[in-house]
Amino acid sequence: MKKVIAIALAGAVGLAGLALTNFIGDNRPVLKVANWAEYIDGGDEDSPLIAEFEEWYEAQTGKKIRVEYCIADDNETLYNMIKMGDHFDLICPSEYMLMKLIAEDRLQPLPDTFYDASNPLNYYINNVSPWILNTFRSNEILGSPWSEYAAGYMWGTTGFVYNPGTEEKPLVKAEDVATWSVFTNADYYKKITAKNNIRDTYFTGLAMHYDSELRTEQEKYENSAKTANDLKAYQTALSTLMNDTKAATMDSVKEKLMAMTDNLYGFETDEGKSNVISGKITVNYQWSGDAVYIMDEAQYDEDGNELENPVYLHYSIPETVSNLWFDGWAITKDCKDENIQAATMFINFLSRPDNVVRNMNYIGYTSCVGSDTVFEEFVLANYSAEEDDETAKEYDLNYYFNSAYNQGDDTTKDPKYIFYAPEDQFTRQLFAQYPDENTLARCVAMQYFDYDANSRANSMWSDITFF
Amino acid sequence: MTKAKPKLRFSRKLLAIPYALFLAIFVVAPLVIIVYYAFTNGDTGEFTVDNFVNFFSGTGGQSFFESSRFKTIVQSFFISVMSTVLCLAIAYPVAYIIATCKVKNKAGLLLLFIVPMWVNFVLRINALKELLDWIGIYNKSDEWNIFNTVLGMVYDFLPFMILPVYTTISKIDKSYLEAARDLGAGGASAFLKITLPLSKPGIMSGVSMVFLPSMTNYVISNYMTFNHTKIIGAFIDECFKNDLWNLGSVTALLLLTLMFLITWLTGGFDAQSETNARGTSLW
């Protein structure tokens, strides 16, 4: 018996050695990509999309490439990896980390050829949603628009996944989760969770702190003609409020957050998903993509069939303000000139509409690409109502898919992007993936904290999280 | 034979090289880096002692002793002491019984206590968490959270206490006990005067192996309390996560100093206990 084991072990070692020599013998140039876990079709480094990209790249350019695909846990880990000297060609950080990396001069601008729409292989610029394009052009960091450094991958909002319960046993009222004060609402004592990180929680605190200011701004906007300029003014005002890190503000935010912690079940990163499905908590502050995952998980089994006891969870974006976030592809300063083409082609390959649909079906987040293929094969395929559904209502996604659409001008709308969706989808998966235009008007991005604000935020965080 | 001796010495020195390398790369170098970050400014990179001053000055108008930072240290210390005491209280009788019982297969008995260590500790902690949730004491109140943290630490670190204590007790020369009996000592006083003092090195080594990690193993406290109970390790982790390497390094350095002091005060560096514990401190 021992002999058998010994032989088996020796064989295993030999095989490992073979694999290793194979690996070393592979002399293709390497494109090193960092992304989040489970953030590409089929999983991580063994995603079929990566192998397909290598083939596609060779077919287009005649050159070989090997993608080394790395996983980073979160933005902070990715940042520490880069700071410690890990070299990546292409990374996919969130907007605030992009800003921090740009400010620290760790990224290089995307080449001009990337935005050349006349090249049919430039799938990104030819298919990106007009709304995303506009957002990436109008948001600036140190005087240059985001689009100069980053190409959008996935995006979303933050909001509440909640369990409305059943008719006999109602749990969460929709109007309660429409406001940020749900965090201090005694009806949800120990039934609600917040996010276990400084930024999301600080945003929560700011939203509670500036409640009346936010409502004033909203009223102003509601009473305006809602032109593109009105929207811009509204969002600038919101953005200023929601990026306030002055010491005095932070102190009052801390008070607000301290007052809410006792009501919370706790601060979580991942545990909240299973807890809201199991019913241990009824309100879970969550990122929209994970919200979709949770709602699917509570309703369907692995094969997509309805569960025996499905739970219908909903998603709500607070009525005053919410956080808008993006993950975008960016090329680092470490990327050598000969790799830039491969890096941009990787972004373009992932932006090819058929690949986008595959990615979205797997990941559950919303892609920044908004072409007709995505609209038909993803949005309509997943969310259009059955013909005999009498509750179905019109859902308008012109702002996201129609590049001819002008904000506030109904005549530029194309009826093709207005479709009938089941009523419940207005507060469920569809809404979480593609919020309506009006809701998105009140969603703003949050900047990175500078050194001073970061130190103060950290000590605020220690005070809040120490029970 | 005399010829072979110098050759043997030579190869012995060579044998130390892997460990010396390991020590240099994974112990000395990180320590140097920690010291570097503790004494530099995070923004400009200049030499400064501000990090220490900042650590000891309170936040938001509170003094250091009212700050959450100080409370976190006290709380970790309390959890650590409780876990160590409980571990010892459970481990000592077990180790004593195994070491002195008449069963032939002592290794098999001991194995019962080591086998749980073969299962990944995060899995075990998760299982314990589910169990507590089912009983209904998971994330109930701050008091229960402290209790659950201690429970998790004890659950996880118990084998680290049993093994060194068992090794020392089983190595005690039986003739001491026989002599004590001959001279009229009862079972209790023989235990108190012979077994207990002679097993001290094992206890010390067990204590240090439980006390130190339970100050910093925030995975356990986070899992067991839904991130409610904060220990000093969690604080350090947050500092590094949020790009405050300097504050994190200062905290780590202060913790290191505290550990050094504790080890020194409990006689961990004594030459005598070193010889007594030879072969047992590493079980």
Coordinates of C-alpha atoms in Angstrom, one line a residue, chain A residues 74 76-77 79-80 83-84 100 104 193 196 198 254 264-269 271-272 275 280 451 454-455 458-459 461-463 465-467, chain B residues 41-43 59 62 67-69 71-72 75 129 133 138-140 142 146 226-230 235 238-247:
Chain A
D74 CA -10.9 45.0 -3.1
E76 CA -7.6 48.8 -1.0
T77 CA -5.8 45.5 -1.6
Y79 CA -3.8 49.7 -4.2
N80 CA -1.5 48.1 -1.7
K83 CA 2.2 50.4 -4.0
M84 CA 4.3 47.3 -3.0
K100 CA -6.5 58.3 -6.3
E104 CA -0.6 59.8 -7.6
T193 CA -27.2 46.0 8.2
N196 CA -18.3 47.3 6.9
I198 CA -15.5 53.6 5.8
K254 CA -20.0 60.7 13.4
L264 CA -28.0 47.9 13.4
Y265 CA -27.6 44.2 13.3
G266 CA -24.1 45.0 12.3
F267 CA -21.6 46.1 9.7
E268 CA -21.1 43.5 7.0
T269 CA -19.3 42.9 3.7
E271 CA -22.6 37.9 5.4
G272 CA -25.6 40.2 4.7
N275 CA -28.9 36.9 6.2
K280 CA -32.5 37.0 9.8
Y451 CA -4.4 62.1 3.3
N454 CA -8.5 59.7 5.3
S455 CA -6.7 59.9 8.7
N458 CA -10.2 56.3 10.0
S459 CA -10.3 57.5 13.6
W461 CA -14.5 54.8 11.9
S462 CA -12.7 53.3 15.0
D463 CA -15.0 55.3 17.2
T465 CA -17.3 50.5 15.2
F466 CA -16.1 50.2 18.8
F467 CA -19.4 49.3 20.3
Chain B
N41 CA 5.3 60.7 7.8
G42 CA 2.8 59.0 5.5
D43 CA 2.4 62.1 3.2
T59 CA -9.6 62.1 19.0
Q62 CA -11.3 63.0 24.2
S67 CA -10.6 57.1 23.1
S68 CA -11.8 54.0 21.3
R69 CA -8.2 53.1 20.6
K71 CA -10.7 50.9 24.9
T72 CA -9.8 48.5 22.0
Q75 CA -10.8 45.0 25.4
K129 CA -21.0 30.6 14.7
D133 CA -26.9 31.3 16.2
Y138 CA -25.1 34.9 18.4
N139 CA -24.8 38.7 18.1
K140 CA -27.3 39.2 20.9
D142 CA -22.2 43.3 23.7
I146 CA -17.3 39.2 24.3
F226 CA -20.6 40.0 13.2
N227 CA -17.8 42.5 13.3
H228 CA -19.0 43.9 16.6
T229 CA -16.2 43.1 19.0
K230 CA -13.1 44.8 18.0
F235 CA -7.6 47.9 14.3
E238 CA -8.1 48.7 9.2
C239 CA -5.1 51.0 9.2
F240 CA -3.4 49.1 6.5
K241 CA -6.6 48.7 4.5
N242 CA -7.2 52.4 4.5
D243 CA -3.8 53.4 3.5
L244 CA -2.6 54.5 6.9
W245 CA 0.5 52.3 7.1
N246 CA 2.2 54.6 9.6
L247 CA -0.5 54.5 12.2

